[in-house]
PDB file of C-alpha atoms in Angstrom:
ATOM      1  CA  UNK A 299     -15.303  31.625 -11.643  1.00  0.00           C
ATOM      2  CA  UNK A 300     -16.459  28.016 -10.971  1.00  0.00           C
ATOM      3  CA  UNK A 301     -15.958  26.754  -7.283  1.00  0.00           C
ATOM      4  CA  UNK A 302     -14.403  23.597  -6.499  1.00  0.00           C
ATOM      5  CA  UNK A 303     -16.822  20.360  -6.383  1.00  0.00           C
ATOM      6  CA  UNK A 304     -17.857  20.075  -2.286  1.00  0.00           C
ATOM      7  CA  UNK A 305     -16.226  16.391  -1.243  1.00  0.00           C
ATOM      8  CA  UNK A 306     -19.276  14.351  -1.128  1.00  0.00           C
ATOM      9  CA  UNK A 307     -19.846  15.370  -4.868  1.00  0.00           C
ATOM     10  CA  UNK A 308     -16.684  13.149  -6.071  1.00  0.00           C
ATOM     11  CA  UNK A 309     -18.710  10.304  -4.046  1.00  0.00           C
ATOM     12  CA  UNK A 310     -21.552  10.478  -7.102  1.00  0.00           C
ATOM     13  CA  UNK A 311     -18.575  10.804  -9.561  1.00  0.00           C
ATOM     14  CA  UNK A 312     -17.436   7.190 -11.627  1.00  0.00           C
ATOM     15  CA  UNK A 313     -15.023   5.241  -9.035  1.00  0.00           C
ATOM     16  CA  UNK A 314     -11.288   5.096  -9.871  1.00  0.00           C
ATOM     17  CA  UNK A 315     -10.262   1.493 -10.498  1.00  0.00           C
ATOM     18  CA  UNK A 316      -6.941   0.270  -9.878  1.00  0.00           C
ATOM     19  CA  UNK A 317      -6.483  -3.512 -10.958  1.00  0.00           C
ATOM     20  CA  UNK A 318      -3.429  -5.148  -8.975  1.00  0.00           C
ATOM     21  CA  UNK A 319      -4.082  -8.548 -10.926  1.00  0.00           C
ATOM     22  CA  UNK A 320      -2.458 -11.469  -9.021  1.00  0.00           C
ATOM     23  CA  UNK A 321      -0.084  -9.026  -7.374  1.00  0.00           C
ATOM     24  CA  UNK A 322       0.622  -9.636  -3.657  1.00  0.00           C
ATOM     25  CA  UNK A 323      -0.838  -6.554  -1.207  1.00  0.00           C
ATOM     26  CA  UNK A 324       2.257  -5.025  -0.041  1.00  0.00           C
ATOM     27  CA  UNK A 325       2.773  -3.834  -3.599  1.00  0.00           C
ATOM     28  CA  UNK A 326      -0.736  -3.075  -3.938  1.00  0.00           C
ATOM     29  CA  UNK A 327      -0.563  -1.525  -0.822  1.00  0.00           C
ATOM     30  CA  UNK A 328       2.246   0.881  -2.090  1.00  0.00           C
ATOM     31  CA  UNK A 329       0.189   1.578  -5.805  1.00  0.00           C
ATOM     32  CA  UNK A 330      -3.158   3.009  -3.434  1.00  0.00           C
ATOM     33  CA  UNK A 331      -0.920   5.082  -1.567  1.00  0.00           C
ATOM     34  CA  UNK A 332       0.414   6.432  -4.587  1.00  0.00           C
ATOM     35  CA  UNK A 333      -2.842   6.966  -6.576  1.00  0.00           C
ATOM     36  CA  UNK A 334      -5.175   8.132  -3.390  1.00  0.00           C
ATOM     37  CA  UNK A 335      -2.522  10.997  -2.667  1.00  0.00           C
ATOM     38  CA  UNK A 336      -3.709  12.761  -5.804  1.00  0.00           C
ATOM     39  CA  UNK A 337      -7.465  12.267  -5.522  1.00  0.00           C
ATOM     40  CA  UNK A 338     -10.213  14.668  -3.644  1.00  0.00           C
ATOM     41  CA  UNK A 339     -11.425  13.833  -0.287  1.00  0.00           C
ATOM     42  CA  UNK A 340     -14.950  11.290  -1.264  1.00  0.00           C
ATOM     43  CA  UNK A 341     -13.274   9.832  -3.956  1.00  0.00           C
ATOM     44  CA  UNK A 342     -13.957   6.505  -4.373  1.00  0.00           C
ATOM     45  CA  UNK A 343     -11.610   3.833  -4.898  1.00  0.00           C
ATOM     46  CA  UNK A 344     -12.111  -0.071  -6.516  1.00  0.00           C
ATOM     47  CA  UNK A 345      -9.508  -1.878  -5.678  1.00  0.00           C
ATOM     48  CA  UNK A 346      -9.306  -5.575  -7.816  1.00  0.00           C
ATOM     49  CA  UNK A 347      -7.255  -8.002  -5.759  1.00  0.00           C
ATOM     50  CA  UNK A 348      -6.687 -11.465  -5.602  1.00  0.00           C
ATOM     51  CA  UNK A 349      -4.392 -11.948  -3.345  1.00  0.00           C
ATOM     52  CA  UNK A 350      -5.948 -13.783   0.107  1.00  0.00           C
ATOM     53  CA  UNK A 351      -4.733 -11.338   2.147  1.00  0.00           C
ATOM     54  CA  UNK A 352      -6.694  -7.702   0.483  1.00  0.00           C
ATOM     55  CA  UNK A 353     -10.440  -8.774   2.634  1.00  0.00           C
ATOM     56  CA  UNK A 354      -7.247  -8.224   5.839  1.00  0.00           C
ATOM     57  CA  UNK A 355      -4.786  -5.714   4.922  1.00  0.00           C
ATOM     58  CA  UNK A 356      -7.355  -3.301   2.967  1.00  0.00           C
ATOM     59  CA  UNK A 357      -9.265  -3.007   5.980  1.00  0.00           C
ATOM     60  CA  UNK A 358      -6.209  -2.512   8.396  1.00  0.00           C
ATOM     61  CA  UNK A 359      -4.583  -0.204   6.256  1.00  0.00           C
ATOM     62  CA  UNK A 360      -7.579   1.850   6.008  1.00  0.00           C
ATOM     63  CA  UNK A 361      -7.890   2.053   9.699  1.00  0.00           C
ATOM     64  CA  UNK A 362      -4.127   2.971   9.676  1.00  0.00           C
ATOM     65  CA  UNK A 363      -4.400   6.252   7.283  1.00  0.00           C
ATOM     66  CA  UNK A 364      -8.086   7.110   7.776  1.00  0.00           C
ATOM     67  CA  UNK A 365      -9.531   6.713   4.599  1.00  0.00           C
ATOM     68  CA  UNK A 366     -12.873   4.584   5.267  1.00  0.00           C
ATOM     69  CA  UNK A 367     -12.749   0.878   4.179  1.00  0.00           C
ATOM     70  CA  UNK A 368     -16.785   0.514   2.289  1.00  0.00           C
ATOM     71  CA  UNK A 369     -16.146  -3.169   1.685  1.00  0.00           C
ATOM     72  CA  UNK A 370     -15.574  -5.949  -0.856  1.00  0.00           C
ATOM     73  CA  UNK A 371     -17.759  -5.165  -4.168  1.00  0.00           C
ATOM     74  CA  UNK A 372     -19.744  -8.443  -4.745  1.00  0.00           C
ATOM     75  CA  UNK A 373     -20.831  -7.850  -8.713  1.00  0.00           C
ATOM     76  CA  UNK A 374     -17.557  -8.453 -10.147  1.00  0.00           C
ATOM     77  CA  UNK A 375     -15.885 -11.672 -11.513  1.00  0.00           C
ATOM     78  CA  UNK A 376     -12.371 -11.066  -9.417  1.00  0.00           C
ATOM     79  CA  UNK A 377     -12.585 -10.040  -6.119  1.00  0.00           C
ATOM     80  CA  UNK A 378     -12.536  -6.490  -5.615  1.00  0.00           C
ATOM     81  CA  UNK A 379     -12.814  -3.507  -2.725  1.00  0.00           C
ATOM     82  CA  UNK A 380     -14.007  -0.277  -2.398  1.00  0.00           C
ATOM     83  CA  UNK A 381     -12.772   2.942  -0.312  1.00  0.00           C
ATOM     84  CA  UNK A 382     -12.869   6.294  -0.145  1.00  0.00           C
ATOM     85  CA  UNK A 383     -10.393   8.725   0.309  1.00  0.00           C
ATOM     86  CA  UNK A 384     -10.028  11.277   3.168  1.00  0.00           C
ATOM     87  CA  UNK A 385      -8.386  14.298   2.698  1.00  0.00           C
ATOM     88  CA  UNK A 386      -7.381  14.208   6.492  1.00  0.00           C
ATOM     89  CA  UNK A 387      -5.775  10.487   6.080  1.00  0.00           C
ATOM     90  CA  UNK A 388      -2.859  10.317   7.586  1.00  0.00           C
ATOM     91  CA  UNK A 389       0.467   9.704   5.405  1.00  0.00           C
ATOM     92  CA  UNK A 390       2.182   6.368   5.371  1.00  0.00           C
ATOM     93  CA  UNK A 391       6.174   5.626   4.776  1.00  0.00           C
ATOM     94  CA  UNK A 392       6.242   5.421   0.580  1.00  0.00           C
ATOM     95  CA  UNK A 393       8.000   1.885   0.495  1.00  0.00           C
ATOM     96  CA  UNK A 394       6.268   0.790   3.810  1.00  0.00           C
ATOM     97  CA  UNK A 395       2.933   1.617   3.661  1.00  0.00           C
ATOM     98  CA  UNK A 396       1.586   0.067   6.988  1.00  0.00           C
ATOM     99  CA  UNK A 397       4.013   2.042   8.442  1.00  0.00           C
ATOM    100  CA  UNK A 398       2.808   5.461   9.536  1.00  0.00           C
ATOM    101  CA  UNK A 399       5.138   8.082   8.504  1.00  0.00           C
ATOM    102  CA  UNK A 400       4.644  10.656  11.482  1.00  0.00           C
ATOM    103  CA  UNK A 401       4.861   7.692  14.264  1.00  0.00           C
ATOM    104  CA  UNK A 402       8.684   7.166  14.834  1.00  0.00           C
ATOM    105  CA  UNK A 403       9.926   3.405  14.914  1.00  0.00           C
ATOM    106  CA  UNK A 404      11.202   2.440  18.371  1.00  0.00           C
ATOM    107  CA  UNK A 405      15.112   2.612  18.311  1.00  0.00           C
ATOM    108  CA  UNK A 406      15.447   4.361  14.871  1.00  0.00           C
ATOM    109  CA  UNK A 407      18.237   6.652  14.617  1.00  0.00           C
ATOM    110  CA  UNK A 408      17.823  10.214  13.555  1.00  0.00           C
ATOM    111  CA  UNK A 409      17.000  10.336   9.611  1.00  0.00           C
ATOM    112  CA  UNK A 410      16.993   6.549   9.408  1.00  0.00           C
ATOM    113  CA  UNK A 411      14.565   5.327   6.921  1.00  0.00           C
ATOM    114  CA  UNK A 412      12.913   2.382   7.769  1.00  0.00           C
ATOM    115  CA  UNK A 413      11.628   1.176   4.533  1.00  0.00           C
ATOM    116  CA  UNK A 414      15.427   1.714   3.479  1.00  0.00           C
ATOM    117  CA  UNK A 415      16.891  -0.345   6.186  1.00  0.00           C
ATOM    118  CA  UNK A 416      14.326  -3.255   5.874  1.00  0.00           C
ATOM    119  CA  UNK A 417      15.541  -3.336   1.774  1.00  0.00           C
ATOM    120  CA  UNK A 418      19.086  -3.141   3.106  1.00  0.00           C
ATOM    121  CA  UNK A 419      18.418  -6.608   4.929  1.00  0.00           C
ATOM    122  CA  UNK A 420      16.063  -8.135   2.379  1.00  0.00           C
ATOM    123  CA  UNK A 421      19.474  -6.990  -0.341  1.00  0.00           C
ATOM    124  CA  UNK A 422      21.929  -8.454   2.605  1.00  0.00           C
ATOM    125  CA  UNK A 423      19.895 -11.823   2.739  1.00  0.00           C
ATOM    126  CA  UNK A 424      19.732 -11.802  -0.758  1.00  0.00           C
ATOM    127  CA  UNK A 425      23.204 -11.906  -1.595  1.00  0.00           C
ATOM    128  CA  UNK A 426      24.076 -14.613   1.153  1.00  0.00           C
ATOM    129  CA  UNK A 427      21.450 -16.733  -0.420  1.00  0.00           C
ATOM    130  CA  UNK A 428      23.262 -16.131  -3.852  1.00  0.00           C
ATOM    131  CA  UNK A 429      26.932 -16.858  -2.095  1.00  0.00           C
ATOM    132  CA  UNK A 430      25.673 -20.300  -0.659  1.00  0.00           C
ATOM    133  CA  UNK A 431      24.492 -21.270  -3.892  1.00  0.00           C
ATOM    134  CA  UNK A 432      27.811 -20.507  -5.126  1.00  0.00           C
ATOM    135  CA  UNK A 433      29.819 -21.968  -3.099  1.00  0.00           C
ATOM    136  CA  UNK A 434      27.078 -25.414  -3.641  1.00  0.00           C
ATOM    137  CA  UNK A 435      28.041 -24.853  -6.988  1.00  0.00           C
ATOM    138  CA  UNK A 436      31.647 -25.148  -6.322  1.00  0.00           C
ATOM    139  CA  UNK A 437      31.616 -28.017  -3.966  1.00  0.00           C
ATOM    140  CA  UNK A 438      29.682 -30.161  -6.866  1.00  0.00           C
TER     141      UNK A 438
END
């Protein structure tokens, strides 16, 4: 019977890369949640970003969960950051992850989802937009 690999020991192991390309960090954002749920505490974590705002929100989400933020990587062509993942981190809301999901949001109701309710307004704003044009349309 083999015994599990202690955490620091997936520190030595190759780094798991996820490239977000041009993608902006809120989607990015929602991707490392995603992949650094499944990974061992130590596990380290390139993430390739171009978008201005990663050297910002990497850090500040990284203070938000607890993994540790180790920095941009400066031997790549694209820019690119490293962390590693903490087995205590603290979860974040799936579609909102700068959200923390055990703090609740001032004024939410009961089993209100706040990621839900944001995508309810982004959809309402949405569809207004669409009607003006419309009715533009109509007027011309």
């Amino acid at each position: 019977m083999s015994e599990a690999p202690a955490p620091h020991e997936h520190a030595n192991a190759a780094p798991v890369v996820l490239d977000g390309g041009d993608r902006r960090c809120v989607h990015l954002l929602i991707e490392l949640s995603r992949l650094v749920a499944g990974l061992p505490s130590g596990r380290v974590v390139h993430l390739i970003a171009t978008d201005p705002a990663a050297p910002i929100d990497l850090p500040a989400w990284c203070h938000l969960t607890g993994h540790r933020y180790l920095g941009a990587l400066t031997s790549r062509g694209r820019p690119a950051y490293a962390i590693s993942v903490r087995a205590d981190a603290r979860r974040t809301e799936p579609h909102a992850p700068w959200r923390s999901a055990t703090a609740p949001r001032s004024g939410a109701s009961p089993g209100e989802t706040p990621a839900l309710e944001e995508q309810e307004r982004a959809d309402r704003g949405e569809h207004q937009a669409q009607r003006a044009g419309d009715q533009r349309g109509k007027e011309g």
